[in-house]
């Protein structure tokens, strides 16, 4: 039996709000509104011609087949934030970043932490109710 791809395992674990994200270095369709600097961050799917294009990811409901295709295509996988709000600590001062993190954890409770360009970080939460963008 083959090992599941990570995106497939996420889907099987109940994360249904997955989206396809353009990988870094992806080739875009000429008419794309995705900027090269947004590759690796902007939602996009690989088309049959091998190029990436944006799509209506806010309304799109992924199936297990979509998620498998995205993984095979080499797309990054994202998660719609409607039920997964985050505290984005977007500061480069290590002491200030720690103060903000400590405050958020004290007020909101424990959370997984994703560190990007340290000391920047994101605390990730999950809610039952939809959470609008602020």
mmCIF file of C-alpha atoms in Angstrom:
data_model
loop_
_atom_site.group_PDB
_atom_site.id
_atom_site.type_symbol
_atom_site.label_atom_id
_atom_site.label_comp_id
_atom_site.label_asym_id
_atom_site.label_seq_id
_atom_site.Cartn_x
_atom_site.Cartn_y
_atom_site.Cartn_z
ATOM 1 C CA UNK A 1 0.000 0.000 0.000
ATOM 2 C CA UNK A 2 1.418 3.395 -0.962
ATOM 3 C CA UNK A 3 1.904 6.240 1.471
ATOM 4 C CA UNK A 4 -0.605 9.071 1.254
ATOM 5 C CA UNK A 5 0.546 12.431 0.002
ATOM 6 C CA UNK A 6 0.426 15.107 2.694
ATOM 7 C CA UNK A 7 -2.442 17.049 1.064
ATOM 8 C CA UNK A 8 -4.482 13.843 0.838
ATOM 9 C CA UNK A 9 -3.804 13.120 4.510
ATOM 10 C CA UNK A 10 -4.980 16.637 5.397
ATOM 11 C CA UNK A 11 -8.190 16.100 3.431
ATOM 12 C CA UNK A 12 -8.737 12.730 5.105
ATOM 13 C CA UNK A 13 -8.178 14.378 8.507
ATOM 14 C CA UNK A 14 -11.187 16.612 7.860
ATOM 15 C CA UNK A 15 -9.570 19.705 6.389
ATOM 16 C CA UNK A 16 -11.994 20.373 3.535
ATOM 17 C CA UNK A 17 -11.083 24.039 3.010
ATOM 18 C CA UNK A 18 -7.919 23.222 1.059
ATOM 19 C CA UNK A 19 -6.902 25.266 -1.973
ATOM 20 C CA UNK A 20 -4.292 24.940 -4.684
ATOM 21 C CA UNK A 21 -1.535 27.545 -4.494
ATOM 22 C CA UNK A 22 0.909 28.316 -7.284
ATOM 23 C CA UNK A 23 4.336 26.867 -6.516
ATOM 24 C CA UNK A 24 7.423 29.102 -6.572
ATOM 25 C CA UNK A 25 8.744 29.273 -10.119
ATOM 26 C CA UNK A 26 5.447 28.227 -11.714
ATOM 27 C CA UNK A 27 4.879 29.319 -15.296
ATOM 28 C CA UNK A 28 1.734 31.418 -15.614
ATOM 29 C CA UNK A 29 -0.688 31.781 -18.497
ATOM 30 C CA UNK A 30 0.081 35.065 -20.306
ATOM 31 C CA UNK A 31 -3.254 36.583 -19.217
ATOM 32 C CA UNK A 32 -2.708 35.815 -15.524
ATOM 33 C CA UNK A 33 -3.155 38.576 -12.962
ATOM 34 C CA UNK A 34 -0.842 36.714 -10.560
ATOM 35 C CA UNK A 35 2.437 38.585 -10.211
ATOM 36 C CA UNK A 36 5.730 36.687 -10.216
ATOM 37 C CA UNK A 37 6.392 37.913 -6.659
ATOM 38 C CA UNK A 38 3.160 36.192 -5.540
ATOM 39 C CA UNK A 39 4.215 32.740 -6.753
ATOM 40 C CA UNK A 40 4.195 30.323 -3.838
ATOM 41 C CA UNK A 41 1.529 32.431 -2.107
ATOM 42 C CA UNK A 42 -1.274 33.151 -4.594
ATOM 43 C CA UNK A 43 -4.038 30.622 -5.241
ATOM 44 C CA UNK A 44 -3.748 29.033 -8.665
ATOM 45 C CA UNK A 45 -4.214 25.716 -10.434
ATOM 46 C CA UNK A 46 -2.195 23.977 -13.110
ATOM 47 C CA UNK A 47 -4.017 23.765 -16.418
ATOM 48 C CA UNK A 48 -3.793 20.892 -18.897
ATOM 49 C CA UNK A 49 -1.172 22.875 -20.876
ATOM 50 C CA UNK A 50 1.119 22.885 -17.806
ATOM 51 C CA UNK A 51 0.712 26.593 -17.066
ATOM 52 C CA UNK A 52 -0.834 27.989 -13.899
ATOM 53 C CA UNK A 53 -3.815 30.325 -13.675
ATOM 54 C CA UNK A 54 -5.916 31.786 -10.919
ATOM 55 C CA UNK A 55 -9.344 30.358 -10.105
ATOM 56 C CA UNK A 56 -12.380 31.153 -7.966
ATOM 57 C CA UNK A 57 -10.830 29.553 -4.873
ATOM 58 C CA UNK A 58 -13.192 31.281 -2.425
ATOM 59 C CA UNK A 59 -16.186 29.424 -3.872
ATOM 60 C CA UNK A 60 -14.370 26.265 -4.921
ATOM 61 C CA UNK A 61 -15.000 23.152 -2.833
ATOM 62 C CA UNK A 62 -12.120 20.720 -3.214
ATOM 63 C CA UNK A 63 -12.651 16.997 -3.630
ATOM 64 C CA UNK A 64 -10.133 14.307 -2.785
ATOM 65 C CA UNK A 65 -9.423 13.993 -6.534
ATOM 66 C CA UNK A 66 -8.626 17.729 -6.738
ATOM 67 C CA UNK A 67 -6.271 17.477 -3.776
ATOM 68 C CA UNK A 68 -4.484 14.460 -5.259
ATOM 69 C CA UNK A 69 -4.065 16.261 -8.598
ATOM 70 C CA UNK A 70 -2.677 19.368 -6.898
ATOM 71 C CA UNK A 71 -0.084 17.264 -5.092
ATOM 72 C CA UNK A 72 0.936 15.469 -8.286
ATOM 73 C CA UNK A 73 1.112 18.830 -10.111
ATOM 74 C CA UNK A 74 3.530 20.144 -7.491
ATOM 75 C CA UNK A 75 1.192 22.879 -6.288
ATOM 76 C CA UNK A 76 1.510 24.285 -2.815
ATOM 77 C CA UNK A 77 -1.506 23.601 -0.634
ATOM 78 C CA UNK A 78 -3.277 26.346 1.259
ATOM 79 C CA UNK A 79 -6.178 26.532 3.650
ATOM 80 C CA UNK A 80 -9.053 28.994 3.430
ATOM 81 C CA UNK A 81 -8.900 31.036 6.602
ATOM 82 C CA UNK A 82 -12.667 31.296 7.203
ATOM 83 C CA UNK A 83 -12.425 28.782 10.063
ATOM 84 C CA UNK A 84 -8.690 29.160 10.649
ATOM 85 C CA UNK A 85 -7.898 32.701 11.796
ATOM 86 C CA UNK A 86 -4.308 33.547 12.491
ATOM 87 C CA UNK A 87 -2.397 36.078 14.502
ATOM 88 C CA UNK A 88 0.235 37.354 12.089
ATOM 89 C CA UNK A 89 3.231 38.652 14.034
ATOM 90 C CA UNK A 90 4.892 40.514 11.216
ATOM 91 C CA UNK A 91 7.729 42.255 13.080
ATOM 92 C CA UNK A 92 11.492 41.832 12.849
ATOM 93 C CA UNK A 93 12.300 42.827 16.442
ATOM 94 C CA UNK A 94 12.727 39.529 18.350
ATOM 95 C CA UNK A 95 11.727 40.974 21.726
ATOM 96 C CA UNK A 96 8.614 42.646 20.344
ATOM 97 C CA UNK A 97 7.635 39.471 18.456
ATOM 98 C CA UNK A 98 7.893 37.474 21.690
ATOM 99 C CA UNK A 99 5.842 40.050 23.629
ATOM 100 C CA UNK A 100 3.082 39.896 20.992
ATOM 101 C CA UNK A 101 3.143 36.082 20.933
ATOM 102 C CA UNK A 102 2.978 35.848 24.731
ATOM 103 C CA UNK A 103 0.039 38.272 24.813
ATOM 104 C CA UNK A 104 -1.855 36.377 22.083
ATOM 105 C CA UNK A 105 -1.285 33.023 23.791
ATOM 106 C CA UNK A 106 -2.460 34.451 27.124
ATOM 107 C CA UNK A 107 -5.653 35.866 25.560
ATOM 108 C CA UNK A 108 -6.463 33.238 22.937
ATOM 109 C CA UNK A 109 -4.861 30.051 24.229
ATOM 110 C CA UNK A 110 -2.256 27.722 22.766
ATOM 111 C CA UNK A 111 -1.782 27.503 19.009
ATOM 112 C CA UNK A 112 0.551 25.941 16.471
ATOM 113 C CA UNK A 113 3.213 28.402 15.355
ATOM 114 C CA UNK A 114 4.573 28.763 11.827
ATOM 115 C CA UNK A 115 7.822 30.679 11.606
ATOM 116 C CA UNK A 116 8.622 32.322 8.295
ATOM 117 C CA UNK A 117 11.456 34.808 8.272
ATOM 118 C CA UNK A 118 12.359 34.729 11.970
ATOM 119 C CA UNK A 119 11.372 36.317 14.214
ATOM 120 C CA UNK A 120 8.173 36.768 12.144
ATOM 121 C CA UNK A 121 5.580 34.127 12.940
ATOM 122 C CA UNK A 122 1.940 33.138 12.618
ATOM 123 C CA UNK A 123 -0.189 31.644 15.388
ATOM 124 C CA UNK A 124 -2.891 29.450 13.862
ATOM 125 C CA UNK A 125 -6.304 28.905 15.429
ATOM 126 C CA UNK A 126 -9.444 26.973 14.476
ATOM 127 C CA UNK A 127 -13.030 28.102 15.013
ATOM 128 C CA UNK A 128 -16.388 26.388 14.559
ATOM 129 C CA UNK A 129 -17.962 29.641 13.400
ATOM 130 C CA UNK A 130 -16.869 31.349 10.213
ATOM 131 C CA UNK A 131 -14.386 34.131 10.912
ATOM 132 C CA UNK A 132 -14.459 37.142 8.600
ATOM 133 C CA UNK A 133 -11.304 38.822 7.428
ATOM 134 C CA UNK A 134 -10.217 41.796 9.471
#
